[in-house]
Amino acid sequence: MVSDFVNGETIVLGVIGNPICHTFSPQIHNTFANCFKQNICYLPFNVKEEELLKALRGAFALDIKGINVTVPYKKSIIKYLYDIDKQAEQIGSVNTLKYTENGYTGYNTDIDGIRYSLENENISLKNKDILIIGAGGAACPAVFLAAKNECRKIIIANRTIENAVKLKENILNFYNADIETISLNDIDDIKNCDIIIQTTTVGFGEQEGLSPIKNNDFYNKKNVEFVFDVIYKPWKTQFLKDAQKAGCKILNGFNMLFYQAVAAEEIWFERKYDENIKKQIIIELSNYFKKINNIE
Ligand code: ATR
């Protein structure tokens, strides 16, 4: 049977990371291509750390128009870029590269993913106390967004306090925000938090079944209303289960994954997608994701 899914005019896009086998980005971007009848093919590329520069040069030579960058290269790839978007530079990590004549320009669309996810749930950060758990690659855009949206207070709780302090210091270069840093062990000392954004890997992979918050009274004692976990596999982490039991509104990271991908598409193709079409595509993708992962 003839396959004309790829031909001489196909635009190639892709994602680089290590490991890459669990990525859901090809399904998202190829679904967009399908939906809008674009001659595009989006591929996963597993790149070893010592080959990162070579991979980027190779991608450029091969005219690959757009690249997503995932763990663990969101920070380390910056030094190899031709240019970087101002906001991505401030956040300190990139997840989207756009081909230009001279080389790739880096952007951070994780922040758009978090912003859209919260907006869709009608969650505003303004004048709220926000607890951000973690200080790694996913925490940077979360803290940046909270500071940008004039929240009342940001509390960064992390296992390694030095990383939380570094993140705080970076944000204070750009925003005059009230930021407290604490060790994850001292999380019970927090007085109040309206919203929690969980950005660590606790609850994922080998840490499935664990939560960064051990005390189930935490949510009611601190007046937590809404919790967001960047993890989407498992679909409902222990952290989300506990928060839901305590009466909080919960959201997993699938919407963030989807909306960071949409924002990347909008950068690559310099166009905006219709809200209704986005909503339709995310329903189809989440149903598909649940089906292949046996999620009820
Ligand atoms: P990502 O880019 O996905 O955010 P990362 O930059 O490696 O990944 O960050 C992982 C985050 O999860 C960090 O905040 C890390 O805490 P440390 O700064 O102390 O390393 C946190 N993390 C990972 N495993 C953890 C664990 N078992 N307990 C608590 N925090 C953990």
PDB file of N, CA and C in Angstrom, residues 199-292:
ATOM      1  N   THR A 199       5.830  21.135  41.211  1.00  0.00           N
ATOM      2  CA  THR A 199       6.674  21.020  40.005  1.00  0.00           C
ATOM      3  C   THR A 199       7.777  19.975  40.135  1.00  0.00           C
ATOM      4  N   THR A 200       7.804  19.238  41.254  1.00  0.00           N
ATOM      5  CA  THR A 200       8.882  18.251  41.402  1.00  0.00           C
ATOM      6  C   THR A 200       8.501  16.943  40.704  1.00  0.00           C
ATOM      7  N   THR A 201       9.443  16.007  40.702  1.00  0.00           N
ATOM      8  CA  THR A 201       9.179  14.697  40.100  1.00  0.00           C
ATOM      9  C   THR A 201       8.591  13.716  41.120  1.00  0.00           C
ATOM     10  N   VAL A 202       8.318  14.217  42.337  1.00  0.00           N
ATOM     11  CA  VAL A 202       7.729  13.342  43.366  1.00  0.00           C
ATOM     12  C   VAL A 202       6.299  12.986  42.941  1.00  0.00           C
ATOM     13  N   GLY A 203       6.061  11.689  42.798  1.00  0.00           N
ATOM     14  CA  GLY A 203       4.737  11.244  42.326  1.00  0.00           C
ATOM     15  C   GLY A 203       4.816  10.627  40.940  1.00  0.00           C
ATOM     16  N   PHE A 204       5.978  10.799  40.300  1.00  0.00           N
ATOM     17  CA  PHE A 204       6.169  10.345  38.914  1.00  0.00           C
ATOM     18  C   PHE A 204       7.201   9.214  38.859  1.00  0.00           C
ATOM     19  N   GLY A 205       7.045   8.316  37.918  1.00  0.00           N
ATOM     20  CA  GLY A 205       8.037   7.252  37.688  1.00  0.00           C
ATOM     21  C   GLY A 205       8.247   6.411  38.921  1.00  0.00           C
ATOM     22  N   GLU A 206       9.495   6.304  39.328  1.00  0.00           N
ATOM     23  CA  GLU A 206       9.791   5.469  40.505  1.00  0.00           C
ATOM     24  C   GLU A 206       9.208   6.052  41.788  1.00  0.00           C
ATOM     25  N   GLN A 207       8.856   7.330  41.736  1.00  0.00           N
ATOM     26  CA  GLN A 207       8.300   7.983  42.936  1.00  0.00           C
ATOM     27  C   GLN A 207       6.770   7.995  42.928  1.00  0.00           C
ATOM     28  N   GLU A 208       6.177   7.219  42.019  1.00  0.00           N
ATOM     29  CA  GLU A 208       4.712   7.141  41.954  1.00  0.00           C
ATOM     30  C   GLU A 208       4.163   6.670  43.308  1.00  0.00           C
ATOM     31  N   GLY A 209       3.077   7.298  43.734  1.00  0.00           N
ATOM     32  CA  GLY A 209       2.464   6.921  45.020  1.00  0.00           C
ATOM     33  C   GLY A 209       2.933   7.814  46.157  1.00  0.00           C
ATOM     34  N   LEU A 210       4.005   8.598  45.911  1.00  0.00           N
ATOM     35  CA  LEU A 210       4.506   9.508  46.955  1.00  0.00           C
ATOM     36  C   LEU A 210       3.955  10.914  46.720  1.00  0.00           C
ATOM     37  N   SER A 211       3.895  11.694  47.795  1.00  0.00           N
ATOM     38  CA  SER A 211       3.487  13.097  47.676  1.00  0.00           C
ATOM     39  C   SER A 211       4.507  13.965  48.400  1.00  0.00           C
ATOM     40  N   PRO A 212       4.788  15.164  47.889  1.00  0.00           N
ATOM     41  CA  PRO A 212       5.718  16.048  48.617  1.00  0.00           C
ATOM     42  C   PRO A 212       5.087  16.586  49.901  1.00  0.00           C
ATOM     43  N   ILE A 213       3.746  16.482  50.018  1.00  0.00           N
ATOM     44  CA  ILE A 213       3.078  16.904  51.259  1.00  0.00           C
ATOM     45  C   ILE A 213       2.612  15.648  51.995  1.00  0.00           C
ATOM     46  N   LYS A 214       3.212  15.434  53.143  1.00  0.00           N
ATOM     47  CA  LYS A 214       2.958  14.182  53.872  1.00  0.00           C
ATOM     48  C   LYS A 214       1.725  14.272  54.776  1.00  0.00           C
ATOM     49  N   ASN A 215       1.472  15.496  55.264  1.00  0.00           N
ATOM     50  CA  ASN A 215       0.408  15.687  56.244  1.00  0.00           C
ATOM     51  C   ASN A 215      -0.913  16.027  55.539  1.00  0.00           C
ATOM     52  N   ASN A 216      -1.892  15.146  55.631  1.00  0.00           N
ATOM     53  CA  ASN A 216      -3.151  15.362  54.916  1.00  0.00           C
ATOM     54  C   ASN A 216      -4.009  16.492  55.495  1.00  0.00           C
ATOM     55  N   ASP A 217      -3.653  16.964  56.710  1.00  0.00           N
ATOM     56  CA  ASP A 217      -4.370  18.109  57.293  1.00  0.00           C
ATOM     57  C   ASP A 217      -3.908  19.427  56.680  1.00  0.00           C
ATOM     58  N   PHE A 218      -2.766  19.357  55.989  1.00  0.00           N
ATOM     59  CA  PHE A 218      -2.132  20.565  55.448  1.00  0.00           C
ATOM     60  C   PHE A 218      -3.134  21.429  54.678  1.00  0.00           C
ATOM     61  N   TYR A 219      -3.896  20.792  53.790  1.00  0.00           N
ATOM     62  CA  TYR A 219      -4.742  21.536  52.837  1.00  0.00           C
ATOM     63  C   TYR A 219      -5.801  22.379  53.554  1.00  0.00           C
ATOM     64  N   ASN A 220      -6.448  21.805  54.542  1.00  0.00           N
ATOM     65  CA  ASN A 220      -7.471  22.569  55.266  1.00  0.00           C
ATOM     66  C   ASN A 220      -6.859  23.582  56.230  1.00  0.00           C
ATOM     67  N   LYS A 221      -5.765  23.175  56.852  1.00  0.00           N
ATOM     68  CA  LYS A 221      -5.120  24.082  57.825  1.00  0.00           C
ATOM     69  C   LYS A 221      -4.598  25.353  57.157  1.00  0.00           C
ATOM     70  N   LYS A 222      -4.129  25.222  55.921  1.00  0.00           N
ATOM     71  CA  LYS A 222      -3.521  26.377  55.233  1.00  0.00           C
ATOM     72  C   LYS A 222      -4.491  27.062  54.276  1.00  0.00           C
ATOM     73  N   ASN A 223      -5.746  26.621  54.284  1.00  0.00           N
ATOM     74  CA  ASN A 223      -6.796  27.222  53.442  1.00  0.00           C
ATOM     75  C   ASN A 223      -6.542  27.074  51.934  1.00  0.00           C
ATOM     76  N   VAL A 224      -6.028  25.928  51.549  1.00  0.00           N
ATOM     77  CA  VAL A 224      -5.717  25.717  50.131  1.00  0.00           C
ATOM     78  C   VAL A 224      -7.018  25.525  49.343  1.00  0.00           C
ATOM     79  N   GLU A 225      -7.125  26.268  48.213  1.00  0.00           N
ATOM     80  CA  GLU A 225      -8.335  26.170  47.379  1.00  0.00           C
ATOM     81  C   GLU A 225      -8.088  25.344  46.120  1.00  0.00           C
ATOM     82  N   PHE A 226      -6.886  25.539  45.568  1.00  0.00           N
ATOM     83  CA  PHE A 226      -6.627  24.940  44.251  1.00  0.00           C
ATOM     84  C   PHE A 226      -5.218  24.370  44.217  1.00  0.00           C
ATOM     85  N   VAL A 227      -5.082  23.151  43.699  1.00  0.00           N
ATOM     86  CA  VAL A 227      -3.739  22.582  43.547  1.00  0.00           C
ATOM     87  C   VAL A 227      -3.529  22.108  42.112  1.00  0.00           C
ATOM     88  N   PHE A 228      -2.316  22.346  41.640  1.00  0.00           N
ATOM     89  CA  PHE A 228      -1.954  22.034  40.267  1.00  0.00           C
ATOM     90  C   PHE A 228      -0.671  21.215  40.315  1.00  0.00           C
ATOM     91  N   ASP A 229      -0.698  20.053  39.669  1.00  0.00           N
ATOM     92  CA  ASP A 229       0.499  19.217  39.605  1.00  0.00           C
ATOM     93  C   ASP A 229       0.946  19.170  38.154  1.00  0.00           C
ATOM     94  N   VAL A 230       2.222  19.438  37.871  1.00  0.00           N
ATOM     95  CA  VAL A 230       2.679  19.424  36.469  1.00  0.00           C
ATOM     96  C   VAL A 230       2.738  17.997  35.914  1.00  0.00           C
ATOM     97  N   ILE A 231       2.666  16.999  36.799  1.00  0.00           N
ATOM     98  CA  ILE A 231       2.696  15.591  36.352  1.00  0.00           C
ATOM     99  C   ILE A 231       1.338  15.224  35.733  1.00  0.00           C
ATOM    100  N   TYR A 232       1.359  14.436  34.654  1.00  0.00           N
ATOM    101  CA  TYR A 232       0.093  13.942  34.075  1.00  0.00           C
ATOM    102  C   TYR A 232       0.088  12.416  33.952  1.00  0.00           C
ATOM    103  N   LYS A 233       1.205  11.806  34.340  1.00  0.00           N
ATOM    104  CA  LYS A 233       1.278  10.346  34.365  1.00  0.00           C
ATOM    105  C   LYS A 233       1.990   9.922  35.641  1.00  0.00           C
ATOM    106  N   PRO A 234       1.271   9.394  36.630  1.00  0.00           N
ATOM    107  CA  PRO A 234      -0.144   9.030  36.648  1.00  0.00           C
ATOM    108  C   PRO A 234      -1.075  10.241  36.484  1.00  0.00           C
ATOM    109  N   TRP A 235      -2.267   9.957  36.010  1.00  0.00           N
ATOM    110  CA  TRP A 235      -3.241  11.020  35.726  1.00  0.00           C
ATOM    111  C   TRP A 235      -3.585  11.787  37.011  1.00  0.00           C
ATOM    112  N   LYS A 236      -3.690  11.036  38.120  1.00  0.00           N
ATOM    113  CA  LYS A 236      -3.952  11.691  39.407  1.00  0.00           C
ATOM    114  C   LYS A 236      -2.890  11.218  40.390  1.00  0.00           C
ATOM    115  N   THR A 237      -1.956  12.100  40.699  1.00  0.00           N
ATOM    116  CA  THR A 237      -0.878  11.739  41.632  1.00  0.00           C
ATOM    117  C   THR A 237      -1.448  11.624  43.044  1.00  0.00           C
ATOM    118  N   GLN A 238      -0.654  11.062  43.944  1.00  0.00           N
ATOM    119  CA  GLN A 238      -1.073  10.966  45.347  1.00  0.00           C
ATOM    120  C   GLN A 238      -1.356  12.361  45.895  1.00  0.00           C
ATOM    121  N   PHE A 239      -0.517  13.317  45.501  1.00  0.00           N
ATOM    122  CA  PHE A 239      -0.694  14.716  45.921  1.00  0.00           C
ATOM    123  C   PHE A 239      -2.091  15.230  45.503  1.00  0.00           C
ATOM    124  N   LEU A 240      -2.471  14.982  44.260  1.00  0.00           N
ATOM    125  CA  LEU A 240      -3.786  15.433  43.791  1.00  0.00           C
ATOM    126  C   LEU A 240      -4.909  14.678  44.510  1.00  0.00           C
ATOM    127  N   LYS A 241      -4.704  13.382  44.729  1.00  0.00           N
ATOM    128  CA  LYS A 241      -5.733  12.592  45.424  1.00  0.00           C
ATOM    129  C   LYS A 241      -5.968  13.142  46.831  1.00  0.00           C
ATOM    130  N   ASP A 242      -4.866  13.399  47.548  1.00  0.00           N
ATOM    131  CA  ASP A 242      -4.980  13.897  48.929  1.00  0.00           C
ATOM    132  C   ASP A 242      -5.669  15.263  48.962  1.00  0.00           C
ATOM    133  N   ALA A 243      -5.267  16.136  48.019  1.00  0.00           N
ATOM    134  CA  ALA A 243      -5.836  17.491  47.984  1.00  0.00           C
ATOM    135  C   ALA A 243      -7.325  17.423  47.654  1.00  0.00           C
ATOM    136  N   GLN A 244      -7.677  16.534  46.731  1.00  0.00           N
ATOM    137  CA  GLN A 244      -9.092  16.403  46.346  1.00  0.00           C
ATOM    138  C   GLN A 244      -9.916  15.915  47.535  1.00  0.00           C
ATOM    139  N   LYS A 245      -9.364  14.950  48.255  1.00  0.00           N
ATOM    140  CA  LYS A 245     -10.050  14.414  49.433  1.00  0.00           C
ATOM    141  C   LYS A 245     -10.309  15.520  50.453  1.00  0.00           C
ATOM    142  N   ALA A 246      -9.359  16.473  50.521  1.00  0.00           N
ATOM    143  CA  ALA A 246      -9.487  17.571  51.480  1.00  0.00           C
ATOM    144  C   ALA A 246     -10.413  18.677  50.955  1.00  0.00           C
ATOM    145  N   GLY A 247     -10.953  18.485  49.752  1.00  0.00           N
ATOM    146  CA  GLY A 247     -11.931  19.442  49.217  1.00  0.00           C
ATOM    147  C   GLY A 247     -11.366  20.482  48.257  1.00  0.00           C
ATOM    148  N   CYS A 248     -10.102  20.339  47.880  1.00  0.00           N
ATOM    149  CA  CYS A 248      -9.500  21.322  46.961  1.00  0.00           C
ATOM    150  C   CYS A 248      -9.900  20.993  45.520  1.00  0.00           C
ATOM    151  N   LYS A 249      -9.893  22.032  44.693  1.00  0.00           N
ATOM    152  CA  LYS A 249     -10.052  21.843  43.254  1.00  0.00           C
ATOM    153  C   LYS A 249      -8.681  21.391  42.731  1.00  0.00           C
ATOM    154  N   ILE A 250      -8.650  20.419  41.829  1.00  0.00           N
ATOM    155  CA  ILE A 250      -7.352  19.906  41.380  1.00  0.00           C
ATOM    156  C   ILE A 250      -7.203  19.951  39.856  1.00  0.00           C
ATOM    157  N   LEU A 251      -5.946  19.991  39.418  1.00  0.00           N
ATOM    158  CA  LEU A 251      -5.665  19.947  37.973  1.00  0.00           C
ATOM    159  C   LEU A 251      -4.323  19.253  37.758  1.00  0.00           C
ATOM    160  N   ASN A 252      -4.277  18.328  36.808  1.00  0.00           N
ATOM    161  CA  ASN A 252      -2.985  17.686  36.505  1.00  0.00           C
ATOM    162  C   ASN A 252      -2.268  18.433  35.364  1.00  0.00           C
ATOM    163  N   GLY A 253      -1.121  17.926  34.932  1.00  0.00           N
ATOM    164  CA  GLY A 253      -0.271  18.652  33.987  1.00  0.00           C
ATOM    165  C   GLY A 253      -0.593  18.448  32.514  1.00  0.00           C
ATOM    166  N   PHE A 254      -1.677  17.723  32.212  1.00  0.00           N
ATOM    167  CA  PHE A 254      -1.942  17.448  30.801  1.00  0.00           C
ATOM    168  C   PHE A 254      -2.256  18.738  30.027  1.00  0.00           C
ATOM    169  N   ASN A 255      -3.048  19.609  30.638  1.00  0.00           N
ATOM    170  CA  ASN A 255      -3.372  20.870  29.957  1.00  0.00           C
ATOM    171  C   ASN A 255      -2.117  21.712  29.723  1.00  0.00           C
ATOM    172  N   MET A 256      -1.212  21.680  30.705  1.00  0.00           N
ATOM    173  CA  MET A 256       0.041  22.426  30.547  1.00  0.00           C
ATOM    174  C   MET A 256       0.828  21.884  29.358  1.00  0.00           C
ATOM    175  N   LEU A 257       0.901  20.559  29.280  1.00  0.00           N
ATOM    176  CA  LEU A 257       1.607  19.914  28.173  1.00  0.00           C
ATOM    177  C   LEU A 257       0.995  20.342  26.836  1.00  0.00           C
ATOM    178  N   PHE A 258      -0.331  20.326  26.798  1.00  0.00           N
ATOM    179  CA  PHE A 258      -1.027  20.667  25.558  1.00  0.00           C
ATOM    180  C   PHE A 258      -0.805  22.143  25.194  1.00  0.00           C
ATOM    181  N   TYR A 259      -1.004  23.028  26.164  1.00  0.00           N
ATOM    182  CA  TYR A 259      -0.946  24.454  25.836  1.00  0.00           C
ATOM    183  C   TYR A 259       0.474  24.957  25.588  1.00  0.00           C
ATOM    184  N   GLN A 260       1.490  24.290  26.164  1.00  0.00           N
ATOM    185  CA  GLN A 260       2.850  24.684  25.796  1.00  0.00           C
ATOM    186  C   GLN A 260       3.117  24.283  24.349  1.00  0.00           C
ATOM    187  N   ALA A 261       2.492  23.168  23.922  1.00  0.00           N
ATOM    188  CA  ALA A 261       2.655  22.717  22.538  1.00  0.00           C
ATOM    189  C   ALA A 261       1.944  23.664  21.577  1.00  0.00           C
ATOM    190  N   VAL A 262       0.758  24.121  21.961  1.00  0.00           N
ATOM    191  CA  VAL A 262       0.013  25.067  21.120  1.00  0.00           C
ATOM    192  C   VAL A 262       0.826  26.359  20.966  1.00  0.00           C
ATOM    193  N   ALA A 263       1.373  26.832  22.079  1.00  0.00           N
ATOM    194  CA  ALA A 263       2.160  28.075  22.028  1.00  0.00           C
ATOM    195  C   ALA A 263       3.389  27.892  21.141  1.00  0.00           C
ATOM    196  N   ALA A 264       3.983  26.699  21.160  1.00  0.00           N
ATOM    197  CA  ALA A 264       5.138  26.425  20.281  1.00  0.00           C
ATOM    198  C   ALA A 264       4.699  26.462  18.812  1.00  0.00           C
ATOM    199  N   GLU A 265       3.548  25.852  18.514  1.00  0.00           N
ATOM    200  CA  GLU A 265       3.007  25.872  17.147  1.00  0.00           C
ATOM    201  C   GLU A 265       2.789  27.321  16.690  1.00  0.00           C
ATOM    202  N   GLU A 266       2.277  28.124  17.615  1.00  0.00           N
ATOM    203  CA  GLU A 266       1.974  29.518  17.257  1.00  0.00           C
ATOM    204  C   GLU A 266       3.256  30.299  16.960  1.00  0.00           C
ATOM    205  N   ILE A 267       4.336  29.944  17.641  1.00  0.00           N
ATOM    206  CA  ILE A 267       5.631  30.587  17.361  1.00  0.00           C
ATOM    207  C   ILE A 267       6.172  30.089  16.022  1.00  0.00           C
ATOM    208  N   TRP A 268       6.148  28.792  15.794  1.00  0.00           N
ATOM    209  CA  TRP A 268       6.716  28.239  14.556  1.00  0.00           C
ATOM    210  C   TRP A 268       5.983  28.735  13.312  1.00  0.00           C
ATOM    211  N   PHE A 269       4.649  28.757  13.401  1.00  0.00           N
ATOM    212  CA  PHE A 269       3.870  29.067  12.200  1.00  0.00           C
ATOM    213  C   PHE A 269       3.286  30.476  12.189  1.00  0.00           C
ATOM    214  N   GLU A 270       3.634  31.252  13.212  1.00  0.00           N
ATOM    215  CA  GLU A 270       3.220  32.649  13.317  1.00  0.00           C
ATOM    216  C   GLU A 270       1.729  32.801  13.067  1.00  0.00           C
ATOM    217  N   ARG A 271       0.948  32.003  13.771  1.00  0.00           N
ATOM    218  CA  ARG A 271      -0.498  32.141  13.682  1.00  0.00           C
ATOM    219  C   ARG A 271      -1.147  31.727  14.995  1.00  0.00           C
ATOM    220  N   LYS A 272      -2.388  32.163  15.178  1.00  0.00           N
ATOM    221  CA  LYS A 272      -3.130  31.836  16.398  1.00  0.00           C
ATOM    222  C   LYS A 272      -4.181  30.788  16.069  1.00  0.00           C
ATOM    223  N   TYR A 273      -4.376  29.845  16.972  1.00  0.00           N
ATOM    224  CA  TYR A 273      -5.399  28.831  16.759  1.00  0.00           C
ATOM    225  C   TYR A 273      -6.695  29.238  17.451  1.00  0.00           C
ATOM    226  N   ASP A 274      -7.787  28.900  16.816  1.00  0.00           N
ATOM    227  CA  ASP A 274      -9.112  29.190  17.336  1.00  0.00           C
ATOM    228  C   ASP A 274      -9.352  28.439  18.668  1.00  0.00           C
ATOM    229  N   GLU A 275      -9.924  29.150  19.634  1.00  0.00           N
ATOM    230  CA  GLU A 275     -10.144  28.561  20.971  1.00  0.00           C
ATOM    231  C   GLU A 275     -10.968  27.274  20.915  1.00  0.00           C
ATOM    232  N   ASN A 276     -12.020  27.298  20.087  1.00  0.00           N
ATOM    233  CA  ASN A 276     -12.901  26.117  20.037  1.00  0.00           C
ATOM    234  C   ASN A 276     -12.179  24.911  19.452  1.00  0.00           C
ATOM    235  N   ILE A 277     -11.332  25.173  18.447  1.00  0.00           N
ATOM    236  CA  ILE A 277     -10.591  24.054  17.839  1.00  0.00           C
ATOM    237  C   ILE A 277      -9.594  23.490  18.850  1.00  0.00           C
ATOM    238  N   LYS A 278      -8.947  24.385  19.600  1.00  0.00           N
ATOM    239  CA  LYS A 278      -7.993  23.922  20.624  1.00  0.00           C
ATOM    240  C   LYS A 278      -8.719  23.027  21.624  1.00  0.00           C
ATOM    241  N   LYS A 279      -9.913  23.480  22.046  1.00  0.00           N
ATOM    242  CA  LYS A 279     -10.665  22.704  23.047  1.00  0.00           C
ATOM    243  C   LYS A 279     -11.052  21.334  22.503  1.00  0.00           C
ATOM    244  N   GLN A 280     -11.421  21.323  21.220  1.00  0.00           N
ATOM    245  CA  GLN A 280     -11.812  20.055  20.584  1.00  0.00           C
ATOM    246  C   GLN A 280     -10.606  19.108  20.514  1.00  0.00           C
ATOM    247  N   ILE A 281      -9.440  19.662  20.124  1.00  0.00           N
ATOM    248  CA  ILE A 281      -8.246  18.819  19.984  1.00  0.00           C
ATOM    249  C   ILE A 281      -7.796  18.287  21.350  1.00  0.00           C
ATOM    250  N   ILE A 282      -7.856  19.122  22.378  1.00  0.00           N
ATOM    251  CA  ILE A 282      -7.381  18.648  23.684  1.00  0.00           C
ATOM    252  C   ILE A 282      -8.292  17.532  24.215  1.00  0.00           C
ATOM    253  N   ILE A 283      -9.564  17.600  23.933  1.00  0.00           N
ATOM    254  CA  ILE A 283     -10.476  16.525  24.378  1.00  0.00           C
ATOM    255  C   ILE A 283     -10.092  15.221  23.674  1.00  0.00           C
ATOM    256  N   GLU A 284      -9.881  15.316  22.363  1.00  0.00           N
ATOM    257  CA  GLU A 284      -9.518  14.106  21.607  1.00  0.00           C
ATOM    258  C   GLU A 284      -8.195  13.524  22.111  1.00  0.00           C
ATOM    259  N   LEU A 285      -7.215  14.418  22.327  1.00  0.00           N
ATOM    260  CA  LEU A 285      -5.901  13.932  22.774  1.00  0.00           C
ATOM    261  C   LEU A 285      -5.953  13.345  24.177  1.00  0.00           C
ATOM    262  N   SER A 286      -6.706  13.994  25.078  1.00  0.00           N
ATOM    263  CA  SER A 286      -6.736  13.458  26.443  1.00  0.00           C
ATOM    264  C   SER A 286      -7.491  12.131  26.465  1.00  0.00           C
ATOM    265  N   ASN A 287      -8.540  11.996  25.656  1.00  0.00           N
ATOM    266  CA  ASN A 287      -9.244  10.706  25.589  1.00  0.00           C
ATOM    267  C   ASN A 287      -8.312   9.616  25.068  1.00  0.00           C
ATOM    268  N   TYR A 288      -7.534   9.977  24.049  1.00  0.00           N
ATOM    269  CA  TYR A 288      -6.590   9.018  23.470  1.00  0.00           C
ATOM    270  C   TYR A 288      -5.518   8.642  24.499  1.00  0.00           C
ATOM    271  N   PHE A 289      -4.987   9.666  25.175  1.00  0.00           N
ATOM    272  CA  PHE A 289      -3.940   9.427  26.183  1.00  0.00           C
ATOM    273  C   PHE A 289      -4.454   8.503  27.281  1.00  0.00           C
ATOM    274  N   LYS A 290      -5.691   8.761  27.721  1.00  0.00           N
ATOM    275  CA  LYS A 290      -6.281   7.921  28.785  1.00  0.00           C
ATOM    276  C   LYS A 290      -6.468   6.493  28.288  1.00  0.00           C
ATOM    277  N   LYS A 291      -6.884   6.376  27.033  1.00  0.00           N
ATOM    278  CA  LYS A 291      -7.135   5.037  26.482  1.00  0.00           C
ATOM    279  C   LYS A 291      -5.830   4.234  26.423  1.00  0.00           C
ATOM    280  N   ILE A 292      -4.760   4.836  25.896  1.00  0.00           N
ATOM    281  CA  ILE A 292      -3.520   4.063  25.745  1.00  0.00           C
ATOM    282  C   ILE A 292      -2.845   3.795  27.091  1.00  0.00           C
TER     283      ILE A 292
END
